[in-house]
Coordinates of C-alpha atoms and ligand atoms in Angstrom, one line a residue:
X140 CA -31.3 -80.1 -93.9
X141 CA -33.0 -83.4 -94.9
X142 CA -33.2 -86.4 -92.6
X143 CA -30.4 -88.8 -93.0
X144 CA -29.0 -92.0 -91.5
X145 CA -25.8 -91.7 -89.5
X146 CA -23.6 -94.8 -89.5
X147 CA -20.4 -95.6 -87.7
X148 CA -18.5 -98.4 -89.4
X149 CA -15.4 -99.8 -87.7
X150 CA -13.7 -101.2 -90.7
X151 CA -13.0 -100.1 -94.3
X152 CA -14.9 -103.1 -95.7
X153 CA -18.0 -102.1 -93.6
X154 CA -17.7 -98.5 -94.7
X155 CA -17.5 -99.5 -98.4
X156 CA -20.6 -101.7 -98.0
X157 CA -22.5 -98.8 -96.4
X158 CA -21.6 -96.6 -99.3
X159 CA -23.0 -99.0 -101.9
X160 CA -25.7 -97.5 -104.1
X161 CA -28.3 -100.0 -105.0
X162 CA -29.7 -98.3 -108.1
X163 CA -27.8 -98.7 -111.5
X164 CA -25.6 -95.9 -112.7
X165 CA -25.8 -93.5 -109.8
X166 CA -23.9 -90.7 -111.4
X167 CA -22.7 -88.3 -108.8
X168 CA -21.7 -88.3 -105.2
X169 CA -23.9 -85.3 -104.7
X170 CA -26.9 -86.9 -106.2
X171 CA -29.9 -86.9 -103.8
X172 CA -29.9 -90.0 -101.7
X173 CA -26.4 -91.3 -102.4
X174 CA -24.6 -92.3 -99.2
X175 CA -21.4 -90.3 -98.6
X176 CA -18.3 -90.7 -96.4
X177 CA -17.6 -88.2 -93.7
X178 CA -14.1 -87.3 -92.6
X179 CA -13.8 -84.1 -90.4
X180 CA -17.2 -82.9 -91.7
X181 CA -15.9 -79.4 -92.4
X182 CA -17.2 -79.3 -95.9
X183 CA -19.9 -82.0 -96.2
X184 CA -21.9 -80.7 -93.2
X185 CA -21.9 -77.2 -94.6
X186 CA -23.1 -78.4 -98.0
X187 CA -25.9 -80.4 -96.3
X188 CA -27.0 -77.4 -94.1
X189 CA -27.0 -75.3 -97.2
X190 CA -29.0 -78.0 -99.1
X191 CA -26.5 -78.3 -101.8
X192 CA -26.1 -82.0 -101.0
X193 CA -28.8 -84.4 -99.5
X194 CA -27.2 -87.7 -98.7
X195 CA -29.6 -90.2 -97.3
X196 CA -26.8 -91.8 -95.3
X197 CA -23.5 -90.5 -93.8
X198 CA -20.8 -93.0 -93.4
X199 CA -18.6 -91.6 -90.6
X200 CA -15.0 -92.8 -91.2
X201 CA -13.6 -91.7 -87.9
X202 CA -14.4 -94.9 -86.1
X203 CA -12.1 -96.9 -88.4
X204 CA -8.8 -97.6 -86.5
X205 CA -5.4 -97.0 -88.1
X206 CA -6.4 -94.3 -90.6
X207 CA -5.1 -91.5 -88.4
X208 CA -1.4 -92.2 -88.5
X209 CA 1.6 -90.7 -90.3
X210 CA 4.4 -93.2 -90.9
X211 CA 7.9 -92.8 -92.5
X212 CA 10.4 -90.1 -93.0
X213 CA 12.4 -88.3 -95.7
X214 CA 14.5 -91.4 -96.4
X215 CA 11.6 -93.9 -96.7
X216 CA 8.9 -91.7 -97.9
X217 CA 5.6 -91.0 -96.1
X218 CA 2.4 -93.0 -95.6
X219 CA -0.4 -90.6 -94.4
X220 CA -3.7 -92.1 -93.3
X221 CA -6.8 -90.5 -94.8
X222 CA -8.0 -89.4 -91.3
X223 CA -4.8 -87.6 -90.4
X224 CA -5.8 -84.0 -89.7
X225 CA -4.3 -80.9 -91.3
X226 CA -2.9 -79.9 -87.9
X227 CA -1.1 -83.3 -87.6
X228 CA 0.5 -82.7 -91.0
X229 CA 1.5 -79.1 -90.2
X230 CA 3.1 -80.1 -86.9
X231 CA 4.8 -83.3 -87.8
X232 CA 8.5 -82.9 -87.3
X233 CA 9.7 -85.3 -90.1
X234 CA 7.4 -83.5 -92.5
X235 CA 8.5 -80.0 -91.5
X236 CA 12.2 -81.1 -91.9
X237 CA 12.0 -83.4 -95.0
X238 CA 8.9 -82.1 -96.9
X239 CA 8.7 -78.4 -95.9
X240 CA 6.3 -77.6 -98.8
X241 CA 3.7 -80.1 -97.4
X242 CA 3.8 -78.5 -94.0
X243 CA 3.5 -75.1 -95.5
X244 CA 0.5 -76.2 -97.6
X245 CA -1.3 -77.6 -94.6
X246 CA -0.5 -74.4 -92.5
X247 CA -1.9 -72.2 -95.3
X248 CA -5.4 -73.7 -94.9
X249 CA -8.2 -71.8 -93.1
X250 CA -8.0 -71.5 -89.3
X251 CA -6.5 -73.7 -86.5
X252 CA -10.0 -74.8 -85.6
X253 CA -10.7 -76.1 -89.1
X254 CA -7.3 -77.6 -89.4
X255 CA -7.9 -79.5 -86.1
X256 CA -10.9 -81.2 -87.7
X257 CA -10.3 -81.3 -91.4
X258 CA -8.7 -84.5 -92.7
X259 CA -6.4 -85.2 -95.5
X260 CA -8.9 -87.4 -97.4
X261 CA -11.7 -84.9 -97.0
X262 CA -9.4 -82.0 -98.1
X263 CA -8.6 -83.8 -101.4
X264 CA -12.3 -84.6 -101.9
X265 CA -13.9 -81.4 -100.8
X266 CA -16.4 -79.8 -103.3
X267 CA -15.8 -76.6 -105.3
X268 CA -16.3 -73.2 -103.8
X269 CA -17.8 -71.5 -107.0
X270 CA -20.5 -69.1 -105.7
X271 CA -23.1 -70.5 -108.1
X272 CA -22.4 -74.1 -106.9
X273 CA -22.8 -73.0 -103.3
X274 CA -26.1 -71.2 -103.8
X275 CA -29.0 -73.6 -103.1
X276 CA -31.4 -71.9 -105.6
X277 CA -28.9 -72.0 -108.5
X278 CA -28.9 -75.2 -110.6
X279 CA -25.9 -74.8 -112.8
X280 CA -24.2 -77.5 -115.0
X281 CA -22.4 -79.0 -112.0
X282 CA -25.7 -79.5 -110.2
X283 CA -27.5 -81.1 -113.1
X284 CA -28.5 -78.0 -114.9
X285 CA -27.7 -76.9 -118.4
X286 CA -25.6 -73.8 -118.0
X287 CA -22.4 -72.6 -116.4
X288 CA -23.4 -69.2 -114.9
X289 CA -19.8 -68.3 -114.1
X290 CA -18.7 -68.5 -117.8
X291 CA -20.3 -65.1 -118.4
X292 CA -21.2 -64.0 -114.8
X293 CA -19.3 -63.4 -111.6
X294 CA -16.0 -65.1 -112.6
X295 CA -13.4 -63.3 -110.6
X296 CA -12.5 -66.5 -108.7
X297 CA -12.9 -69.0 -111.6
X298 CA -10.5 -70.9 -113.8
X299 CA -8.1 -69.4 -116.4
X300 CA -6.6 -72.8 -117.4
X301 CA -8.4 -76.0 -118.4
X302 CA -11.9 -74.5 -118.0
X303 CA -15.1 -75.5 -119.7
X304 CA -17.8 -76.4 -119.7
X305 CA -17.5 -75.8 -115.9
X306 CA -14.9 -73.2 -114.7
X307 CA -14.4 -74.2 -111.1
X308 CA -11.0 -74.0 -109.5
X309 CA -9.8 -76.9 -107.5
X310 CA -10.0 -75.9 -103.8
X311 CA -7.5 -78.1 -102.0
X312 CA -4.2 -76.6 -101.0
X313 CA -2.7 -80.0 -100.2
X314 CA -3.4 -81.4 -103.7
X315 CA -0.9 -79.2 -105.7
X316 CA 1.9 -79.8 -103.2
X317 CA 1.2 -83.5 -103.0
X318 CA 1.3 -83.8 -106.8
X319 CA 4.6 -81.8 -106.9
X320 CA 6.0 -84.4 -104.5
X321 CA 4.8 -87.3 -106.7
X322 CA 2.2 -88.6 -104.3
X323 CA -0.4 -91.4 -104.8
X324 CA -3.6 -92.2 -103.1
X325 CA -4.7 -95.7 -102.0
X326 CA -8.4 -96.2 -102.7
X327 CA -10.5 -99.1 -101.4
X328 CA -13.8 -100.2 -102.9
X329 CA -15.9 -103.3 -103.4
X330 CA -13.2 -105.0 -105.5
X331 CA -10.3 -104.2 -103.2
X332 CA -7.4 -101.8 -103.1
X333 CA -5.9 -99.8 -105.9
X334 CA -3.2 -97.1 -106.0
X335 CA -3.7 -94.0 -108.1
X336 CA -1.1 -91.4 -108.9
X337 CA -2.6 -88.2 -107.6
X338 CA -1.9 -86.4 -110.9
X339 CA -4.4 -88.9 -112.5
X340 CA -6.9 -88.7 -109.6
X341 CA -8.6 -85.4 -110.4
X342 CA -10.7 -85.0 -113.6
X343 CA -11.3 -81.9 -115.8
X344 CA -14.9 -81.1 -116.4
X345 CA -14.4 -81.6 -120.2
X346 CA -12.9 -85.1 -119.7
X347 CA -15.6 -86.9 -117.8
X348 CA -18.7 -86.3 -115.7
X349 CA -19.0 -82.6 -115.2
X350 CA -20.7 -83.2 -111.8
X351 CA -17.6 -85.0 -110.3
X352 CA -14.1 -83.8 -109.6
X353 CA -12.2 -87.1 -109.4
X354 CA -12.2 -90.7 -110.4
X355 CA -13.7 -92.2 -107.3
X356 CA -16.8 -94.4 -107.5
X357 CA -19.6 -93.8 -105.0
X358 CA -18.5 -96.7 -102.9
X359 CA -14.7 -95.9 -102.9
X360 CA -12.9 -94.3 -100.1
X361 CA -9.3 -93.0 -99.9
X362 CA -7.5 -94.8 -97.1
X363 CA -4.0 -93.5 -97.5
X364 CA -1.7 -91.0 -99.2
X365 CA 1.8 -92.2 -100.1
X366 CA 4.5 -89.7 -100.7
X367 CA 7.7 -91.2 -102.1
X368 CA 11.2 -90.3 -100.8
X369 CA 12.6 -87.9 -103.4
X370 CA 15.7 -85.7 -103.9
X371 CA 13.2 -82.8 -104.5
X372 CA 11.3 -83.1 -101.3
X373 CA 13.7 -81.1 -99.1
X374 CA 13.6 -78.2 -101.6
X375 CA 9.9 -77.9 -101.8
X376 CA 7.6 -74.9 -101.0
X377 CA 4.0 -73.8 -101.2
X378 CA 3.2 -70.2 -101.9
X379 CA -0.5 -69.1 -101.7
X380 CA -2.0 -65.7 -102.4
X381 CA -5.2 -65.0 -100.4
X382 CA -7.4 -62.0 -101.0
X383 CA -8.2 -60.9 -97.5
X384 CA -8.1 -63.1 -94.4
X385 CA -6.6 -66.4 -93.3
X386 CA -9.9 -68.1 -94.0
X387 CA -9.6 -67.4 -97.8
X388 CA -9.1 -70.1 -100.4
X389 CA -6.2 -69.4 -102.9
X390 CA -6.8 -66.8 -105.5
X391 CA -3.7 -68.5 -106.9
X392 CA -1.0 -70.7 -105.4
X393 CA 2.2 -72.5 -106.5
X394 CA 3.7 -75.7 -105.3
X395 CA 7.3 -76.1 -106.4
X396 CA 10.1 -78.6 -105.7
X397 CA 13.5 -78.9 -107.2
X398 CA 16.7 -81.0 -107.1
X399 CA 19.9 -79.0 -107.6
X400 CA 23.3 -80.4 -108.4
X401 CA 26.5 -79.4 -106.5
X402 CA 27.2 -76.7 -109.0
X403 CA 23.9 -74.9 -108.4
X404 CA 22.1 -75.9 -111.5
X405 CA 18.7 -77.6 -111.6
X406 CA 18.6 -81.4 -112.1
X407 CA 14.8 -81.8 -112.0
X408 CA 11.8 -79.6 -111.1
X409 CA 8.1 -79.8 -110.5
X410 CA 5.7 -76.9 -110.6
X411 CA 2.0 -77.3 -109.9
X412 CA -0.5 -74.4 -109.8
X413 CA -3.5 -74.1 -107.5
X414 CA -6.5 -71.8 -107.7
X415 CA -6.4 -71.3 -111.4
X416 CA -7.8 -74.5 -113.0
X417 CA -10.5 -77.2 -112.2
X418 CA -7.6 -79.5 -111.2
X419 CA -4.2 -78.9 -109.8
X420 CA -2.4 -77.7 -112.9
X421 CA 1.0 -79.1 -113.7
X422 CA 3.4 -77.0 -115.8
X423 CA 5.6 -79.5 -117.6
X424 CA 7.1 -77.0 -120.1
X425 CA 8.1 -74.7 -117.3
X426 CA 9.6 -77.6 -115.4
X427 CA 11.7 -78.7 -118.4
X428 CA 12.9 -75.2 -119.1
X429 CA 14.7 -75.2 -115.7
X430 CA 16.7 -78.4 -116.2
X431 CA 20.5 -77.7 -116.4
X432 CA 20.0 -74.0 -115.6
X433 CA 20.9 -71.8 -112.7
X434 CA 17.9 -70.2 -111.1
X435 CA 18.7 -66.6 -112.2
X436 CA 16.2 -63.9 -113.0
X437 CA 16.0 -64.7 -116.7
X438 CA 15.4 -68.4 -116.0
X439 CA 12.7 -67.7 -113.5
X440 CA 10.9 -65.3 -115.8
X441 CA 10.9 -67.8 -118.6
X442 CA 9.6 -70.6 -116.4
X443 CA 6.8 -68.2 -115.1
X444 CA 5.9 -67.3 -118.7
X445 CA 5.7 -71.0 -119.7
X446 CA 3.7 -72.0 -116.7
X447 CA 0.9 -69.7 -117.7
X448 CA 1.0 -70.3 -121.4
X449 CA -2.4 -71.3 -122.7
X450 CA -4.2 -69.3 -120.0
X451 CA -7.6 -68.1 -121.3
X452 CA -8.9 -65.7 -118.7
X453 CA -12.6 -65.0 -118.3
X454 CA -14.0 -61.4 -118.2
X455 CA -13.0 -60.7 -114.6
X456 CA -10.0 -62.9 -113.8
X457 CA -7.2 -61.8 -116.1
X458 CA -5.4 -60.6 -112.9
X459 CA -4.6 -64.2 -112.1
X460 CA -2.0 -64.4 -114.9
X461 CA 0.5 -61.9 -113.6
X462 CA -0.3 -62.9 -110.0
X463 CA 0.5 -66.5 -110.7
X464 CA 3.6 -65.7 -112.7
X465 CA 4.9 -63.7 -109.7
X466 CA 4.2 -66.7 -107.4
X467 CA 6.1 -69.0 -109.7
X468 CA 9.1 -66.8 -109.7
X469 CA 9.1 -66.4 -106.0
X470 CA 8.5 -70.1 -105.3
X471 CA 11.4 -71.1 -107.5
X472 CA 13.7 -68.4 -106.0
X473 CA 12.8 -69.7 -102.6
X474 CA 13.6 -73.4 -103.3
X475 CA 16.7 -72.4 -105.2
X476 CA 18.0 -70.4 -102.3
X477 CA 17.8 -66.9 -104.0
X478 CA 16.7 -63.9 -102.0
X479 CA 14.6 -62.0 -104.5
X480 CA 12.4 -62.7 -107.6
Ligands
FAD207 C1 -14.2 -71.5 -93.8 C2 -13.4 -72.6 -94.5 C3 -12.2 -72.2 -95.2 C4 -11.5 -73.2 -95.8 N1 -10.3 -72.9 -96.5 C5 -9.6 -73.8 -97.1 C6 -8.4 -73.5 -97.9 O1 -8.1 -72.3 -98.0 N2 -7.8 -74.5 -98.5 C7 -8.1 -75.8 -98.4 O2 -7.5 -76.7 -98.9 N3 -9.2 -76.1 -97.7 C8 -10.0 -75.2 -97.1 N4 -11.1 -75.5 -96.4 C9 -11.5 -77.0 -96.3 C10 -11.0 -77.6 -95.1 O3 -9.7 -77.5 -94.9 C11 -11.2 -79.2 -95.0 O4 -10.1 -79.8 -95.5 C12 -12.3 -79.6 -95.9 O5 -13.4 -79.0 -95.4 C13 -12.5 -81.1 -95.9 O6 -12.0 -81.9 -94.8 P1 -13.0 -82.8 -93.9 O7 -12.2 -83.9 -93.4 O8 -13.7 -81.9 -93.0 O9 -13.9 -83.4 -95.1 P2 -15.5 -83.7 -95.0 O10 -16.3 -82.4 -95.0 O11 -15.8 -84.7 -94.0 O12 -15.6 -84.3 -96.5 C14 -15.4 -83.5 -97.7 C15 -15.8 -84.4 -98.9 O13 -14.8 -85.4 -99.0 C16 -15.5 -86.7 -98.9 N5 -14.6 -87.6 -98.1 C17 -14.1 -87.3 -96.9 N6 -13.2 -88.2 -96.5 C18 -13.1 -89.1 -97.6 C19 -12.3 -90.2 -97.8 N7 -11.4 -90.7 -96.9 N8 -12.4 -90.8 -99.0 C20 -13.3 -90.4 -100.0 N9 -14.0 -89.3 -99.8 C21 -13.9 -88.6 -98.6 C22 -16.8 -86.5 -98.3 O14 -17.8 -87.4 -98.7 C23 -17.1 -85.1 -98.8 O15 -17.6 -85.1 -100.1 C24 -11.9 -74.6 -95.7 C25 -13.0 -74.9 -95.0 C26 -13.8 -74.0 -94.4 C27 -15.0 -74.4 -93.7
SF4_208 S1 -18.1 -72.9 -112.8 FE1 -19.0 -75.0 -112.5 S2 -19.9 -74.8 -110.4 FE2 -19.6 -72.7 -111.1 S3 -21.4 -72.0 -112.3 FE3 -20.1 -72.9 -113.8 S4 -20.8 -75.1 -113.8 FE4 -21.5 -74.2 -111.9

């Protein structure tokens, strides 16, 4: 690990100042020397120990008061501070009752020890898990090199949708569920506060800077996540398939939320896939296909087909297509109250 400065701001304004990069055009948060914020430290300290990132300064956000609160309920919507831990989310009674998919997504992550420390802001901004990215010696496209080694190498865990020129999959389990619930993030930087819909927050490698995963500038921090009250929140779920142990990231996951009318047909639906694309992957055609329908086997199968349309598997990850289709069917059957899918 390189030497670095540890700072403990007590206000958002002070944190933003400490994150400022003096040189023009500092491109990526992981560029050597760029100061970085620290939430629970569950990802950033690992990347530093493994010499994948070398910030000259860490800006510890945990001394900033008021960012560790959850406010609201199903009627008013939620305001979740960026320093709220995954355990707080998972155990919050209003969330368990009114936004069950969000509690399930938090509970699906890693171990109780990691959930006790990992924060919501850090979970959304954690770096990708691609093996090549995590190996110090490998300088792939995402680390400033010229090649994506996963494209033709070990790509069992990589993207089947939206990939290229990097084929990472987005690692956060909270992100797909929060997008399905229509959440936004409040970001604070040198020019003040702005609110960004979470489905506009993450960026595809082909859309912008391949070294970044979201629209944050170096001196921006997330301070809050807002989840609106919605008729879909109570019928929300998060299903995640892990390969081996509770520590595993999603091979594939599905966040689903629906509103049903009294006659048992779907009024509106959201489906967001995790573990299959560089960003949480919304499936709008599948969502539309459900409107006005009962959630019977034929409707579920068609929605699952549409959700994966456009998938282009790499050599070793075609298994993700049927796996994700099964999760889509099961998630919709669960929120619709069916017993099998
Ligand atoms: C073994 C293991 C297994 C895991 N499995 C999963 C899993 O299955 N699913 C899953 O979703 N997660 C998983 N995680 C990630 C974990 O859940 C944490 O959420 C994650 O490490 C980041 O949370 P943190 O608060 O510790 O962030 P940190 O490590 O402090 O920060 C992570 C990144 O976010 C930035 N950051 C932190 N806070 C902010 C903020 N407020 N605004 C802007 N940028 C910020 C940091 O600069 C850094 O780049 C796993 C972690 C480990 C170690
Ligand atoms: S998928 Fe992205 S992180 Fe992985 S090797 Fe390719 S460029 Fe690097």
